[in-house]
PDB file of C-alpha atoms in Angstrom:
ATOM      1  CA  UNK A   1      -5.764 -17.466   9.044  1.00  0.00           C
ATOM      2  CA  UNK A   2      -6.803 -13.853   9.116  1.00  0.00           C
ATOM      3  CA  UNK A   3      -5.542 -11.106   7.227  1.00  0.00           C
ATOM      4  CA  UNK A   4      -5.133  -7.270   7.084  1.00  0.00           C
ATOM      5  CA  UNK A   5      -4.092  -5.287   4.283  1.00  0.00           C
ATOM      6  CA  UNK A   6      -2.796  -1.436   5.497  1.00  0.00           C
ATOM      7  CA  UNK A   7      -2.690   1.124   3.039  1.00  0.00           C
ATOM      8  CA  UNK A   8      -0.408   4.139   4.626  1.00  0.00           C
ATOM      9  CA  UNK A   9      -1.427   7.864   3.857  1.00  0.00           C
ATOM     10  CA  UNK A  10      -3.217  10.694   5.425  1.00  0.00           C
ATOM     11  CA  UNK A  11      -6.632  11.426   6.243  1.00  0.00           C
ATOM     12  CA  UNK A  12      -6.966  14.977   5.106  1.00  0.00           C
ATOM     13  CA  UNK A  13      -9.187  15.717   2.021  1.00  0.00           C
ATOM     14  CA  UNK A  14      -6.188  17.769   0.076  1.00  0.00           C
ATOM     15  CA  UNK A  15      -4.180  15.006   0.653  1.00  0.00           C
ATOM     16  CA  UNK A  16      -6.076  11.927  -1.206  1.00  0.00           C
ATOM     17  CA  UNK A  17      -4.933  12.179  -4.485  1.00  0.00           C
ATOM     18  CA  UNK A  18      -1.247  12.596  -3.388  1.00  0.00           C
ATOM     19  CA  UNK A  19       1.779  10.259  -3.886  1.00  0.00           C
ATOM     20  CA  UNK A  20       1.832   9.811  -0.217  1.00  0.00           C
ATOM     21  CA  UNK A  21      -1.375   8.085  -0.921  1.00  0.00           C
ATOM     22  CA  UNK A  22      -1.734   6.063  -3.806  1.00  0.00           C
ATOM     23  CA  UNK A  23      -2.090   2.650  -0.549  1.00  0.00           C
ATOM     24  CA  UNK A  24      -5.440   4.523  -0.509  1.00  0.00           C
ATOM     25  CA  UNK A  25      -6.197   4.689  -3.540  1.00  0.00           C
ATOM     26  CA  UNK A  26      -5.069   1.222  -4.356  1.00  0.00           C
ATOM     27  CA  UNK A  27      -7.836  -0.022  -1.517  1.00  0.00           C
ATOM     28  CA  UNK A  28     -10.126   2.419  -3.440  1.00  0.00           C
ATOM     29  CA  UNK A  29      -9.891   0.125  -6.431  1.00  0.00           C
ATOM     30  CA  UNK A  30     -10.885  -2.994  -4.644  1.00  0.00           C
ATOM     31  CA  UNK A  31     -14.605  -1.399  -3.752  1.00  0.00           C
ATOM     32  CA  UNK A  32     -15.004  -1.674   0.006  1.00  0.00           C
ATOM     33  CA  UNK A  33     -17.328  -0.032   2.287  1.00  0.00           C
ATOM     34  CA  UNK A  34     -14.987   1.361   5.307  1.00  0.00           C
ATOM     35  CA  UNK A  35     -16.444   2.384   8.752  1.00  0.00           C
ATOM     36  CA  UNK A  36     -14.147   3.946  11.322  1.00  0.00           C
ATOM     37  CA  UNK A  37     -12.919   1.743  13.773  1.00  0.00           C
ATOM     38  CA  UNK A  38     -10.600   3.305  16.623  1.00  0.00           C
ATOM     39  CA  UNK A  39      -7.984   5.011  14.622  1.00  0.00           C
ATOM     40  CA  UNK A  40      -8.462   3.674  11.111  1.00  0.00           C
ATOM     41  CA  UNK A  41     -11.392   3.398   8.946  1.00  0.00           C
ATOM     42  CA  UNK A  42     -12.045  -0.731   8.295  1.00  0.00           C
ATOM     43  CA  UNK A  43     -13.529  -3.053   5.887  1.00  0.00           C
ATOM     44  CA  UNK A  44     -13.880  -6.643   6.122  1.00  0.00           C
ATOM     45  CA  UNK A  45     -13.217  -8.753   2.647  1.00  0.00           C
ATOM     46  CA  UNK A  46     -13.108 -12.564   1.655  1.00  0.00           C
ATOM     47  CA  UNK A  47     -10.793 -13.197  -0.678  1.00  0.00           C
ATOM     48  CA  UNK A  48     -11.152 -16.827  -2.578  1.00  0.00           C
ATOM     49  CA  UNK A  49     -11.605 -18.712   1.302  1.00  0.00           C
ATOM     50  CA  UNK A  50      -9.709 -16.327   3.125  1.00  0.00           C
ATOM     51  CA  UNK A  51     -11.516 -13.720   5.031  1.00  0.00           C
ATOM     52  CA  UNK A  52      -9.444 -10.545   6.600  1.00  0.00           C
ATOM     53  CA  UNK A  53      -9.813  -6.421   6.438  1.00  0.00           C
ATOM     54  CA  UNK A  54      -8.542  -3.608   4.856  1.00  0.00           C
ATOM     55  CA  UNK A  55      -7.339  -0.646   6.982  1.00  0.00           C
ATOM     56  CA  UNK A  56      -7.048   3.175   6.197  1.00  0.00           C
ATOM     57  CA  UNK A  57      -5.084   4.477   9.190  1.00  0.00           C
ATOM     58  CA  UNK A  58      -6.775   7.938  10.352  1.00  0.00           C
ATOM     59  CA  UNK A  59      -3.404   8.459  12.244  1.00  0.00           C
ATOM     60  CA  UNK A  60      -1.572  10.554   9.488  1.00  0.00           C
ATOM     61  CA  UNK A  61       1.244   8.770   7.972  1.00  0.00           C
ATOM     62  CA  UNK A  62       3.887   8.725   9.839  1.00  0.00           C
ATOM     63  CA  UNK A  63       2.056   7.610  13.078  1.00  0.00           C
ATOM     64  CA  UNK A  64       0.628   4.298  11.104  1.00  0.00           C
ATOM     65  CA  UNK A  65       1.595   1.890  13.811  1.00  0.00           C
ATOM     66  CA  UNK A  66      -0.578   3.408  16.437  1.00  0.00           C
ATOM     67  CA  UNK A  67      -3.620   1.730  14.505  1.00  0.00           C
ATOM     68  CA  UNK A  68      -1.811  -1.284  13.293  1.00  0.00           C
ATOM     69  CA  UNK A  69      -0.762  -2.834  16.388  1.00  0.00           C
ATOM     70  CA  UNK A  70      -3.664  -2.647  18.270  1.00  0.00           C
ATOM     71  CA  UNK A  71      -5.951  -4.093  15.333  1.00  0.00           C
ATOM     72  CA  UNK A  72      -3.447  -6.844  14.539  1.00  0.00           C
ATOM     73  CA  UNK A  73      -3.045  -8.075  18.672  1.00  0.00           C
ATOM     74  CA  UNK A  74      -6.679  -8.164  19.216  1.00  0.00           C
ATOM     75  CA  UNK A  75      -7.572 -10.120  15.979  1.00  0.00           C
ATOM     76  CA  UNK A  76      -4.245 -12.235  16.476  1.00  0.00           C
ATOM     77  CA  UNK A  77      -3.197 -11.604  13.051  1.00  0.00           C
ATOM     78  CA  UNK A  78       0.281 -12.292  12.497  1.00  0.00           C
ATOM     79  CA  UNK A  79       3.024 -10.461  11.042  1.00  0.00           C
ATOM     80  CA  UNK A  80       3.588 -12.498   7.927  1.00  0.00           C
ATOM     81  CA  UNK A  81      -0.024 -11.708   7.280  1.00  0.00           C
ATOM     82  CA  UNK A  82       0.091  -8.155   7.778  1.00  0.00           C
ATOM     83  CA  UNK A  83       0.631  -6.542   3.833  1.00  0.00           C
ATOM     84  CA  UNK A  84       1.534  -2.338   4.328  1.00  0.00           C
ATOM     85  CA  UNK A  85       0.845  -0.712   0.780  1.00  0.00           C
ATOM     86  CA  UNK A  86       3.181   2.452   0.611  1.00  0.00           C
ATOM     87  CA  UNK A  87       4.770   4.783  -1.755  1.00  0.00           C
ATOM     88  CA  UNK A  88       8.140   3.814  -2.263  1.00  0.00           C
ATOM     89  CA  UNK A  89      10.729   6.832  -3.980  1.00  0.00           C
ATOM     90  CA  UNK A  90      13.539   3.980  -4.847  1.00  0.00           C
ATOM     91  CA  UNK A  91      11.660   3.371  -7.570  1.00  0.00           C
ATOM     92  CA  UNK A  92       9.916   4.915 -10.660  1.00  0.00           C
ATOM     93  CA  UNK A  93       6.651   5.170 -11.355  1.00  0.00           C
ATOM     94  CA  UNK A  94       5.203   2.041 -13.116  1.00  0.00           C
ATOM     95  CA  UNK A  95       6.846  -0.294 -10.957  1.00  0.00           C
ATOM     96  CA  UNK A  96       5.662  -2.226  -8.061  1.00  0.00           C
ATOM     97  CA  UNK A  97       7.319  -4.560  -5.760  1.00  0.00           C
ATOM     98  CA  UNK A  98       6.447  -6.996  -2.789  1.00  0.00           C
ATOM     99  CA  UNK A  99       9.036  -7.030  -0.124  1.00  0.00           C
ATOM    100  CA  UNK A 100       9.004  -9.224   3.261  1.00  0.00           C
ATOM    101  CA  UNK A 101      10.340  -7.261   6.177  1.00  0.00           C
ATOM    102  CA  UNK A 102      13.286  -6.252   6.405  1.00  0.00           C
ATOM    103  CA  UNK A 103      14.716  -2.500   6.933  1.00  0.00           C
ATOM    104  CA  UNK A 104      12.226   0.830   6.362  1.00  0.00           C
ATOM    105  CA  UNK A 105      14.410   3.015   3.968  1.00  0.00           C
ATOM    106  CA  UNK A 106      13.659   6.339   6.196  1.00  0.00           C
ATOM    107  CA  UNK A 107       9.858   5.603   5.765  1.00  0.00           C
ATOM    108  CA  UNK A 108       8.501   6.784   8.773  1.00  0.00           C
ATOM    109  CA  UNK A 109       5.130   5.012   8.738  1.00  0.00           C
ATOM    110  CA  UNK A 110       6.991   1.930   8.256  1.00  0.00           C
ATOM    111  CA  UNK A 111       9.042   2.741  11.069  1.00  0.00           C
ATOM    112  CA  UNK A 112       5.796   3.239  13.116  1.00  0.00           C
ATOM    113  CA  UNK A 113       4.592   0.164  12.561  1.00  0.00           C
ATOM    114  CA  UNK A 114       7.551  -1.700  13.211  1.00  0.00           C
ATOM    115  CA  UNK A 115       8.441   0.029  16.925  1.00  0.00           C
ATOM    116  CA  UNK A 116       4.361  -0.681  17.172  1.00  0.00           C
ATOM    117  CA  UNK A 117       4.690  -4.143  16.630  1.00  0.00           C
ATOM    118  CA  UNK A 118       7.942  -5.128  17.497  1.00  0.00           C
ATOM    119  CA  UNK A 119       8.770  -6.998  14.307  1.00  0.00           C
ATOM    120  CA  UNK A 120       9.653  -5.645  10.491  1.00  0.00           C
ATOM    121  CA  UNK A 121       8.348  -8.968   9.441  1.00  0.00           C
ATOM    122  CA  UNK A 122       5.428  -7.504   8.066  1.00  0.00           C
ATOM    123  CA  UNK A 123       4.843  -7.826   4.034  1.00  0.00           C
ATOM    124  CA  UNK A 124       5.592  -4.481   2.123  1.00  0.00           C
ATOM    125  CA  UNK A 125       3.716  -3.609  -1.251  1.00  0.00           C
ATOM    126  CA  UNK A 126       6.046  -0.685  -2.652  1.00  0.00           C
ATOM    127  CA  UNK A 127       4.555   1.683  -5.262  1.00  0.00           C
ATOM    128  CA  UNK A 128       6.857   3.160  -6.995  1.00  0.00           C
ATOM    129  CA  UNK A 129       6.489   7.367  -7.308  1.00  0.00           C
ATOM    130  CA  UNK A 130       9.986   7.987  -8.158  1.00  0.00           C
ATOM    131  CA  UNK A 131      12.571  10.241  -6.394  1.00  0.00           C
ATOM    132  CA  UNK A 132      12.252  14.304  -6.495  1.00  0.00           C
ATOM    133  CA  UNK A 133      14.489  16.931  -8.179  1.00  0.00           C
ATOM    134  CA  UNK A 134      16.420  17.418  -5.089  1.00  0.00           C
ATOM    135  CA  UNK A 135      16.612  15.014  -1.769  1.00  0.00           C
ATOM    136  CA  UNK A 136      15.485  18.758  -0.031  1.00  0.00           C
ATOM    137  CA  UNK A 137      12.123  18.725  -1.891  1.00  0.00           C
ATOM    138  CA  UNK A 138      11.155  15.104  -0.987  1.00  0.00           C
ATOM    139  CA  UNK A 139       8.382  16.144   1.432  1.00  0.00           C
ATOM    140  CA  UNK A 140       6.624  18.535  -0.909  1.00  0.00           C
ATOM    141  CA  UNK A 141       6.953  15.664  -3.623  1.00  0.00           C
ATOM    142  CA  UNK A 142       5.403  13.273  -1.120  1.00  0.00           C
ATOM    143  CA  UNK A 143       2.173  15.533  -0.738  1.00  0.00           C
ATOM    144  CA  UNK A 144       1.769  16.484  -4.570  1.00  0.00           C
ATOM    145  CA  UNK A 145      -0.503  14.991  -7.004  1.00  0.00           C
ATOM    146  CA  UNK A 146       0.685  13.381 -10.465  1.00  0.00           C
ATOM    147  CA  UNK A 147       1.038  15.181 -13.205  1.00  0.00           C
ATOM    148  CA  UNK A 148      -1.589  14.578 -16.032  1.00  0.00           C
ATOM    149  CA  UNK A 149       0.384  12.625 -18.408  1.00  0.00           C
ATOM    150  CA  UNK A 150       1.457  10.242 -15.258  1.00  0.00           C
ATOM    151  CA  UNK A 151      -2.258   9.481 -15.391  1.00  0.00           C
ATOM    152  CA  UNK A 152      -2.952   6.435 -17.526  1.00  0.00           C
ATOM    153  CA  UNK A 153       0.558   4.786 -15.938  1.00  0.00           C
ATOM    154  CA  UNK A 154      -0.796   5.382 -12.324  1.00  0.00           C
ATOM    155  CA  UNK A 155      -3.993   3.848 -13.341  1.00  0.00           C
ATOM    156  CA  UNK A 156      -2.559   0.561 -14.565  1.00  0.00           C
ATOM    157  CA  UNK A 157      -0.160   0.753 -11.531  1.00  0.00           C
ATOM    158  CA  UNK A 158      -3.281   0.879  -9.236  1.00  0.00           C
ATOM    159  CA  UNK A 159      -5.257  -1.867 -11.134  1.00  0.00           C
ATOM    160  CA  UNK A 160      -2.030  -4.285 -10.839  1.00  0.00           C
ATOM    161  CA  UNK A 161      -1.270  -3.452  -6.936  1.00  0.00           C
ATOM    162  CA  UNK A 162      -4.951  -4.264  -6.252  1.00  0.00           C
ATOM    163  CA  UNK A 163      -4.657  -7.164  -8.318  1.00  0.00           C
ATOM    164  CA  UNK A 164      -1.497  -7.962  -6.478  1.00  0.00           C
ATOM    165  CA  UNK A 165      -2.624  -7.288  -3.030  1.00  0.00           C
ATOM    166  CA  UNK A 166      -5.311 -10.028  -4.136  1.00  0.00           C
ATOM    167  CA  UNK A 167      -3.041 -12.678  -5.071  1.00  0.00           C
ATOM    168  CA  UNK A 168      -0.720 -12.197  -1.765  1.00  0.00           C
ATOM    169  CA  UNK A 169      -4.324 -12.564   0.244  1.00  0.00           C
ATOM    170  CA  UNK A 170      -5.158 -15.673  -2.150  1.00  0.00           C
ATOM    171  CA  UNK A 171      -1.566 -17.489  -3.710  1.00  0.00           C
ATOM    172  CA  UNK A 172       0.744 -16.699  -1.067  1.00  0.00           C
ATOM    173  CA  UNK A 173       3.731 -13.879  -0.562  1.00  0.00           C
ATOM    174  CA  UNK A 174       5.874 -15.459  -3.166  1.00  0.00           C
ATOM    175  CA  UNK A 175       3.433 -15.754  -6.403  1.00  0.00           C
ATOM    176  CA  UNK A 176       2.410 -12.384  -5.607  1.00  0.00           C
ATOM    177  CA  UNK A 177       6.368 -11.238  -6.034  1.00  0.00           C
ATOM    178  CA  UNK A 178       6.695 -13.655  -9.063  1.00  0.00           C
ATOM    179  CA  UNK A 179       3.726 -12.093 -10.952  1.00  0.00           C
ATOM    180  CA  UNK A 180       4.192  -8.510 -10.102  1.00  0.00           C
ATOM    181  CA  UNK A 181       7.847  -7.566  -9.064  1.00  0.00           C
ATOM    182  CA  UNK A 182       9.220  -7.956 -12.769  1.00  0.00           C
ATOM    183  CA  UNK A 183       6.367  -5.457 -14.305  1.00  0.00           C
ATOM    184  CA  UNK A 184       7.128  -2.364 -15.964  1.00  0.00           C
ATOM    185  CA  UNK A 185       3.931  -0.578 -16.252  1.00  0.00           C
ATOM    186  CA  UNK A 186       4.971   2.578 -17.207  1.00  0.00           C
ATOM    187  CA  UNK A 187       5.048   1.005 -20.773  1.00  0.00           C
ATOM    188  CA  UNK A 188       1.437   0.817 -21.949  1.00  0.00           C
ATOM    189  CA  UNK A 189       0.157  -2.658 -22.628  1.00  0.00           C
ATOM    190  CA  UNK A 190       1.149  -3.915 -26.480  1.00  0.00           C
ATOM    191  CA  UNK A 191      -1.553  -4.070 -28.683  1.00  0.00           C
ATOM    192  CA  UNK A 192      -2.795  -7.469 -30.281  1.00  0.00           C
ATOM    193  CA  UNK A 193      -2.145  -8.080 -34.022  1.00  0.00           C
ATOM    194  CA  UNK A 194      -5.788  -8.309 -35.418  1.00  0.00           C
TER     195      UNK A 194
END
């Protein structure tokens, strides 16, 4: 059965190394060639025997849905085996967690895709990026960078949600949430006795 892994953000150079997109960056990490497609830029992957795509929506964020749906009807893929990677302000940065449908917390994109496709049964893969100072500045925290001593936590949390987004493809929804939703990578990894 086909697959297709949607990492939400926006197209717009100044935007790419923002918390809105670290689904981006996450696809970054798994070293695919993407050509634009419609709305989104697409690669094709195999994973283990599976063989699916990876979609960066050209749509801007909160309009994800307009290249989701289309994609997903004329390949057939269904819902269960549609995995949205998105920043996710419920939780800090370091953590990670697979979700299967269910409600879309005010994320628009989410949203989007859900009116788009007529279902929320869609697989989530939540980054955590933490909440801002005040619930007024949450748009400007959306489209700001990390700081530079978030650095080496957002690069094991990208290594792990690529690594994750692997396993879901592979193993199935629920190994992916066993192996991943209890990390805490914001502690770095313990070093070996020698």
């Amino acid at each position: 059965m086909s697959f297709l892994i949607v990492a939400q953000g926006n197209p717009q150079a100044q935007y790419l190394r923002s918390k809105h997109n670290v689904g981006w960056q996450v696809l970054d990490r798994l070293g695919l060639e993407f050509r634009i497609k419609g709305d989104a830029g697409i690669a094709e992957l195999t994973l283990g025997d599976e063989k699916g795509w990876a979609m960066k929506p050209l749509t801007y964020y909160n309009a994800t849905g307009r290249a989701v749906a289309p994609f997903a009807r004329f390949y057939k893929i269904p819902e269960e085996r549609i995995l949205v990677i998105h920043d996710e302000l419920d939780l800090p940065l370091g953590k990670i967690r697979f979700k299967g449908g269910g409600g879309n917390a005010g994320n628009y994109g989410l949203e989007s895709i859900t009116q788009a496709l007529g279902s929320s049964a869609f697989h989530r893969l939540r980054i955590g990026i933490g909440k801002p100072p005040t619930p007024e500045e949450g748009a400007d925290w959306v489209l700001s960078g990390f700081r530079p001593d978030q650095l080496p936590v957002l690069e094991r949390v990208l290594e792990a949600a690529a690594e994750g987004a692997k396993v879901w493809v592979v193993e199935g929804f629920r190994a992916a949430q066993q192996r991943f939703n209890g990390l805490d990578l914001a502690k770095p990894p313990s070093q070996g006795k020698p």
